[in-house]
Amino acid sequence: AEQEFDLCFMDMQMPVMDGLEACELIMARTRGHRQATVVFVTAHVSPAFERRCEEAGASGYLPKPFNISDIKNCLQSVFTIRDGADASFSMSDDDDDDD
């Protein structure tokens, strides 16, 4: 990518290549940017598959089906690991309130 991005939700099944191959390509093409943060979103649920995602360079794994708290927990974990223990992450609807 020409510009840095915070997160890529990666699907496993895509028309041209699978998510593992796409993740490996993203990891190889950082072009001076911070290492990409990739979270797999997939119905493939097994420790072996989760390990394959990690080996491809993924930072997280979100098995389907999921709810909003699963997404929040996954992202909190990913950004805490990436940015350190002091990382803060919020998905509340009232983040932009001035109160």
Short mmCIF file of N, CA and C in Angstrom, two decimals:
data_model
loop_
_atom_site.label_atom_id
_atom_site.label_comp_id
_atom_site.label_asym_id
_atom_site.label_seq_id
_atom_site.Cartn_x
_atom_site.Cartn_y
_atom_site.Cartn_z
N ALA A 1 0.83 -1.18 0.00
CA ALA A 1 0.00 0.00 0.00
C ALA A 1 0.88 1.25 0.00
N GLU A 2 0.38 2.28 -0.62
CA GLU A 2 1.11 3.54 -0.67
C GLU A 2 1.16 4.21 0.69
N GLN A 3 0.10 4.06 1.48
CA GLN A 3 0.08 4.67 2.80
C GLN A 3 -0.08 3.59 3.85
N GLU A 4 0.36 3.92 5.06
CA GLU A 4 0.27 3.00 6.18
C GLU A 4 -1.18 2.86 6.62
N PHE A 5 -1.53 1.69 7.11
CA PHE A 5 -2.88 1.47 7.62
C PHE A 5 -2.78 0.78 8.98
N ASP A 6 -3.82 0.91 9.80
CA ASP A 6 -3.80 0.37 11.15
C ASP A 6 -4.05 -1.13 11.19
N LEU A 7 -4.93 -1.62 10.32
CA LEU A 7 -5.38 -3.00 10.44
C LEU A 7 -5.92 -3.51 9.12
N CYS A 8 -5.70 -4.78 8.86
CA CYS A 8 -6.30 -5.45 7.71
C CYS A 8 -7.04 -6.68 8.23
N PHE A 9 -8.37 -6.71 8.04
CA PHE A 9 -9.13 -7.92 8.32
C PHE A 9 -9.00 -8.79 7.08
N MET A 10 -8.45 -9.99 7.24
CA MET A 10 -8.15 -10.86 6.10
C MET A 10 -9.12 -12.03 6.05
N ASP A 11 -9.78 -12.18 4.93
CA ASP A 11 -10.64 -13.34 4.70
C ASP A 11 -9.76 -14.49 4.21
N MET A 12 -10.12 -15.69 4.47
CA MET A 12 -9.32 -16.84 4.05
C MET A 12 -9.60 -17.21 2.60
N GLN A 13 -10.85 -17.16 2.19
CA GLN A 13 -11.21 -17.60 0.85
C GLN A 13 -11.50 -16.41 -0.04
N MET A 14 -10.61 -16.21 -1.03
CA MET A 14 -10.76 -15.12 -1.99
C MET A 14 -10.56 -15.70 -3.39
N PRO A 15 -11.01 -14.99 -4.42
CA PRO A 15 -10.99 -15.56 -5.77
C PRO A 15 -9.59 -15.83 -6.36
N VAL A 16 -8.63 -14.96 -6.15
CA VAL A 16 -7.34 -15.09 -6.82
C VAL A 16 -6.32 -15.87 -5.99
N MET A 17 -6.28 -15.60 -4.69
CA MET A 17 -5.36 -16.30 -3.80
C MET A 17 -6.01 -16.44 -2.44
N ASP A 18 -5.52 -17.39 -1.64
CA ASP A 18 -6.09 -17.53 -0.31
C ASP A 18 -5.49 -16.50 0.64
N GLY A 19 -6.09 -16.37 1.80
CA GLY A 19 -5.67 -15.36 2.75
C GLY A 19 -4.25 -15.55 3.27
N LEU A 20 -3.82 -16.80 3.40
CA LEU A 20 -2.45 -17.05 3.86
C LEU A 20 -1.43 -16.49 2.88
N GLU A 21 -1.66 -16.73 1.60
CA GLU A 21 -0.75 -16.21 0.57
C GLU A 21 -0.79 -14.68 0.55
N ALA A 22 -1.99 -14.10 0.63
CA ALA A 22 -2.12 -12.64 0.64
C ALA A 22 -1.41 -12.05 1.86
N CYS A 23 -1.54 -12.68 3.01
CA CYS A 23 -0.88 -12.19 4.23
C CYS A 23 0.63 -12.22 4.05
N GLU A 24 1.15 -13.29 3.50
CA GLU A 24 2.59 -13.39 3.27
C GLU A 24 3.08 -12.28 2.33
N LEU A 25 2.29 -11.98 1.30
CA LEU A 25 2.66 -10.89 0.38
C LEU A 25 2.64 -9.53 1.08
N ILE A 26 1.64 -9.30 1.91
CA ILE A 26 1.55 -8.04 2.65
C ILE A 26 2.77 -7.90 3.56
N MET A 27 3.14 -8.97 4.23
CA MET A 27 4.28 -8.93 5.15
C MET A 27 5.58 -8.64 4.39
N ALA A 28 5.66 -9.10 3.16
CA ALA A 28 6.88 -8.91 2.36
C ALA A 28 6.96 -7.52 1.74
N ARG A 29 5.86 -6.78 1.70
CA ARG A 29 5.81 -5.49 1.00
C ARG A 29 5.56 -4.33 1.94
N THR A 30 6.32 -4.20 2.98
CA THR A 30 6.07 -3.10 3.91
C THR A 30 6.59 -1.76 3.39
N ARG A 31 7.58 -1.76 2.50
CA ARG A 31 8.11 -0.55 1.87
C ARG A 31 8.38 0.58 2.87
N GLY A 32 9.06 0.27 3.95
CA GLY A 32 9.42 1.30 4.91
C GLY A 32 8.35 1.64 5.92
N HIS A 33 7.15 1.11 5.76
CA HIS A 33 6.08 1.33 6.74
C HIS A 33 6.24 0.38 7.90
N ARG A 34 5.55 0.68 8.98
CA ARG A 34 5.49 -0.24 10.11
C ARG A 34 4.90 -1.56 9.61
N GLN A 35 5.34 -2.66 10.19
CA GLN A 35 4.83 -3.97 9.80
C GLN A 35 3.30 -3.97 9.87
N ALA A 36 2.67 -4.50 8.84
CA ALA A 36 1.21 -4.53 8.77
C ALA A 36 0.62 -5.38 9.89
N THR A 37 -0.54 -4.99 10.36
CA THR A 37 -1.28 -5.75 11.36
C THR A 37 -2.44 -6.44 10.65
N VAL A 38 -2.38 -7.76 10.58
CA VAL A 38 -3.38 -8.56 9.87
C VAL A 38 -4.10 -9.45 10.87
N VAL A 39 -5.44 -9.42 10.82
CA VAL A 39 -6.27 -10.29 11.64
C VAL A 39 -7.10 -11.15 10.68
N PHE A 40 -6.96 -12.45 10.79
CA PHE A 40 -7.77 -13.36 9.97
C PHE A 40 -9.17 -13.45 10.54
N VAL A 41 -10.15 -13.37 9.67
CA VAL A 41 -11.56 -13.55 10.01
C VAL A 41 -12.00 -14.76 9.20
N THR A 42 -12.25 -15.88 9.89
CA THR A 42 -12.47 -17.13 9.16
C THR A 42 -13.34 -18.11 9.94
N ALA A 43 -13.96 -19.01 9.22
CA ALA A 43 -14.72 -20.09 9.83
C ALA A 43 -13.83 -21.30 10.09
N HIS A 44 -12.60 -21.27 9.61
CA HIS A 44 -11.65 -22.35 9.88
C HIS A 44 -11.22 -22.25 11.35
N VAL A 45 -11.68 -23.18 12.17
CA VAL A 45 -11.42 -23.09 13.60
C VAL A 45 -10.66 -24.34 14.05
N SER A 46 -9.36 -24.18 14.21
CA SER A 46 -8.54 -25.25 14.76
C SER A 46 -7.21 -24.64 15.19
N PRO A 47 -6.59 -25.22 16.19
CA PRO A 47 -5.27 -24.72 16.62
C PRO A 47 -4.24 -24.80 15.49
N ALA A 48 -4.33 -25.82 14.65
CA ALA A 48 -3.39 -25.96 13.53
C ALA A 48 -3.56 -24.82 12.53
N PHE A 49 -4.80 -24.46 12.24
CA PHE A 49 -5.02 -23.37 11.29
C PHE A 49 -4.62 -22.03 11.89
N GLU A 50 -4.90 -21.83 13.17
CA GLU A 50 -4.49 -20.59 13.83
C GLU A 50 -2.96 -20.46 13.77
N ARG A 51 -2.26 -21.56 13.96
CA ARG A 51 -0.79 -21.57 13.88
C ARG A 51 -0.33 -21.20 12.47
N ARG A 52 -1.02 -21.72 11.44
CA ARG A 52 -0.69 -21.39 10.04
C ARG A 52 -0.85 -19.89 9.79
N CYS A 53 -1.88 -19.29 10.36
CA CYS A 53 -2.09 -17.84 10.22
C CYS A 53 -0.93 -17.08 10.86
N GLU A 54 -0.52 -17.48 12.04
CA GLU A 54 0.60 -16.84 12.72
C GLU A 54 1.89 -16.98 11.90
N GLU A 55 2.10 -18.16 11.33
CA GLU A 55 3.30 -18.40 10.51
C GLU A 55 3.31 -17.53 9.27
N ALA A 56 2.12 -17.19 8.74
CA ALA A 56 2.02 -16.33 7.56
C ALA A 56 2.26 -14.87 7.92
N GLY A 57 2.24 -14.55 9.23
CA GLY A 57 2.52 -13.19 9.67
C GLY A 57 1.35 -12.49 10.32
N ALA A 58 0.22 -13.18 10.49
CA ALA A 58 -0.95 -12.55 11.09
C ALA A 58 -0.71 -12.21 12.55
N SER A 59 -1.32 -11.12 12.98
CA SER A 59 -1.23 -10.69 14.38
C SER A 59 -2.39 -11.20 15.20
N GLY A 60 -3.47 -11.60 14.54
CA GLY A 60 -4.65 -12.05 15.27
C GLY A 60 -5.49 -13.00 14.44
N TYR A 61 -6.47 -13.58 15.11
CA TYR A 61 -7.31 -14.62 14.53
C TYR A 61 -8.69 -14.47 15.15
N LEU A 62 -9.70 -14.26 14.32
CA LEU A 62 -11.06 -14.06 14.81
C LEU A 62 -11.98 -15.08 14.14
N PRO A 63 -12.32 -16.17 14.85
CA PRO A 63 -13.16 -17.19 14.23
C PRO A 63 -14.62 -16.75 14.12
N LYS A 64 -15.25 -17.09 12.99
CA LYS A 64 -16.66 -16.79 12.78
C LYS A 64 -17.49 -17.94 13.32
N PRO A 65 -18.69 -17.70 13.76
CA PRO A 65 -19.32 -16.40 13.95
C PRO A 65 -18.77 -15.70 15.19
N PHE A 66 -18.92 -14.39 15.22
CA PHE A 66 -18.42 -13.62 16.36
C PHE A 66 -19.39 -12.49 16.66
N ASN A 67 -19.23 -11.91 17.84
CA ASN A 67 -20.04 -10.75 18.21
C ASN A 67 -19.11 -9.56 18.46
N ILE A 68 -19.66 -8.42 18.76
CA ILE A 68 -18.86 -7.20 18.90
C ILE A 68 -17.84 -7.31 20.03
N SER A 69 -18.18 -8.01 21.10
CA SER A 69 -17.21 -8.16 22.19
C SER A 69 -16.02 -9.03 21.76
N ASP A 70 -16.26 -10.01 20.88
CA ASP A 70 -15.16 -10.81 20.34
C ASP A 70 -14.21 -9.93 19.52
N ILE A 71 -14.79 -9.03 18.72
CA ILE A 71 -13.97 -8.13 17.91
C ILE A 71 -13.16 -7.21 18.83
N LYS A 72 -13.82 -6.64 19.82
CA LYS A 72 -13.14 -5.74 20.75
C LYS A 72 -12.00 -6.46 21.47
N ASN A 73 -12.24 -7.66 21.96
CA ASN A 73 -11.21 -8.42 22.67
C ASN A 73 -10.04 -8.75 21.75
N CYS A 74 -10.34 -9.14 20.52
CA CYS A 74 -9.29 -9.45 19.55
C CYS A 74 -8.44 -8.22 19.27
N LEU A 75 -9.08 -7.11 18.98
CA LEU A 75 -8.33 -5.89 18.67
C LEU A 75 -7.54 -5.38 19.86
N GLN A 76 -8.12 -5.47 21.05
CA GLN A 76 -7.39 -5.07 22.26
C GLN A 76 -6.12 -5.90 22.40
N SER A 77 -6.24 -7.18 22.19
CA SER A 77 -5.09 -8.08 22.28
C SER A 77 -4.05 -7.76 21.22
N VAL A 78 -4.48 -7.59 19.99
CA VAL A 78 -3.57 -7.30 18.87
C VAL A 78 -2.82 -6.00 19.11
N PHE A 79 -3.53 -4.94 19.48
CA PHE A 79 -2.86 -3.65 19.63
C PHE A 79 -2.04 -3.56 20.92
N THR A 80 -2.41 -4.32 21.96
CA THR A 80 -1.58 -4.37 23.16
C THR A 80 -0.25 -5.05 22.84
N ILE A 81 -0.30 -6.12 22.08
CA ILE A 81 0.93 -6.81 21.67
C ILE A 81 1.75 -5.92 20.76
N ARG A 82 1.11 -5.28 19.79
CA ARG A 82 1.83 -4.45 18.81
C ARG A 82 2.40 -3.19 19.43
N ASP A 83 1.60 -2.50 20.25
CA ASP A 83 1.99 -1.17 20.75
C ASP A 83 2.49 -1.18 22.18
N GLY A 84 2.45 -2.32 22.84
CA GLY A 84 2.94 -2.40 24.21
C GLY A 84 1.82 -2.42 25.22
N ALA A 85 2.18 -2.71 26.44
CA ALA A 85 1.20 -2.88 27.52
C ALA A 85 0.39 -1.62 27.79
N ASP A 86 0.91 -0.44 27.43
CA ASP A 86 0.19 0.80 27.70
C ASP A 86 -0.80 1.17 26.60
N ALA A 87 -0.93 0.33 25.58
CA ALA A 87 -1.84 0.64 24.48
C ALA A 87 -3.27 0.72 24.99
N SER A 88 -4.02 1.67 24.47
CA SER A 88 -5.42 1.75 24.85
C SER A 88 -6.27 1.65 23.59
N PHE A 89 -7.39 1.00 23.73
CA PHE A 89 -8.28 0.77 22.61
C PHE A 89 -9.69 0.84 23.11
N SER A 90 -10.54 1.56 22.39
CA SER A 90 -11.93 1.68 22.81
C SER A 90 -12.84 1.61 21.60
N MET A 91 -13.94 0.90 21.75
CA MET A 91 -14.94 0.83 20.69
C MET A 91 -16.29 1.31 21.18
N SER A 92 -16.34 2.08 22.25
CA SER A 92 -17.63 2.53 22.79
C SER A 92 -18.26 3.57 21.88
N ASP A 93 -19.58 3.61 21.87
CA ASP A 93 -20.30 4.55 21.04
C ASP A 93 -20.14 5.98 21.50
N ASP A 94 -19.75 6.19 22.76
CA ASP A 94 -19.68 7.54 23.27
C ASP A 94 -18.24 8.07 23.33
N ASP A 95 -17.35 7.54 22.50
CA ASP A 95 -15.96 8.02 22.46
C ASP A 95 -15.85 9.49 22.10
N ASP A 96 -16.78 10.01 21.29
CA ASP A 96 -16.66 11.39 20.86
C ASP A 96 -17.48 12.35 21.71
N ASP A 97 -18.04 11.84 22.83
CA ASP A 97 -18.76 12.73 23.74
C ASP A 97 -17.77 13.59 24.51
N ASP A 98 -18.15 14.81 24.82
CA ASP A 98 -17.28 15.71 25.56
C ASP A 98 -17.47 15.60 27.06
N ASP A 99 -18.42 14.79 27.53
CA ASP A 99 -18.72 14.67 28.97
C ASP A 99 -17.64 13.94 29.70
#
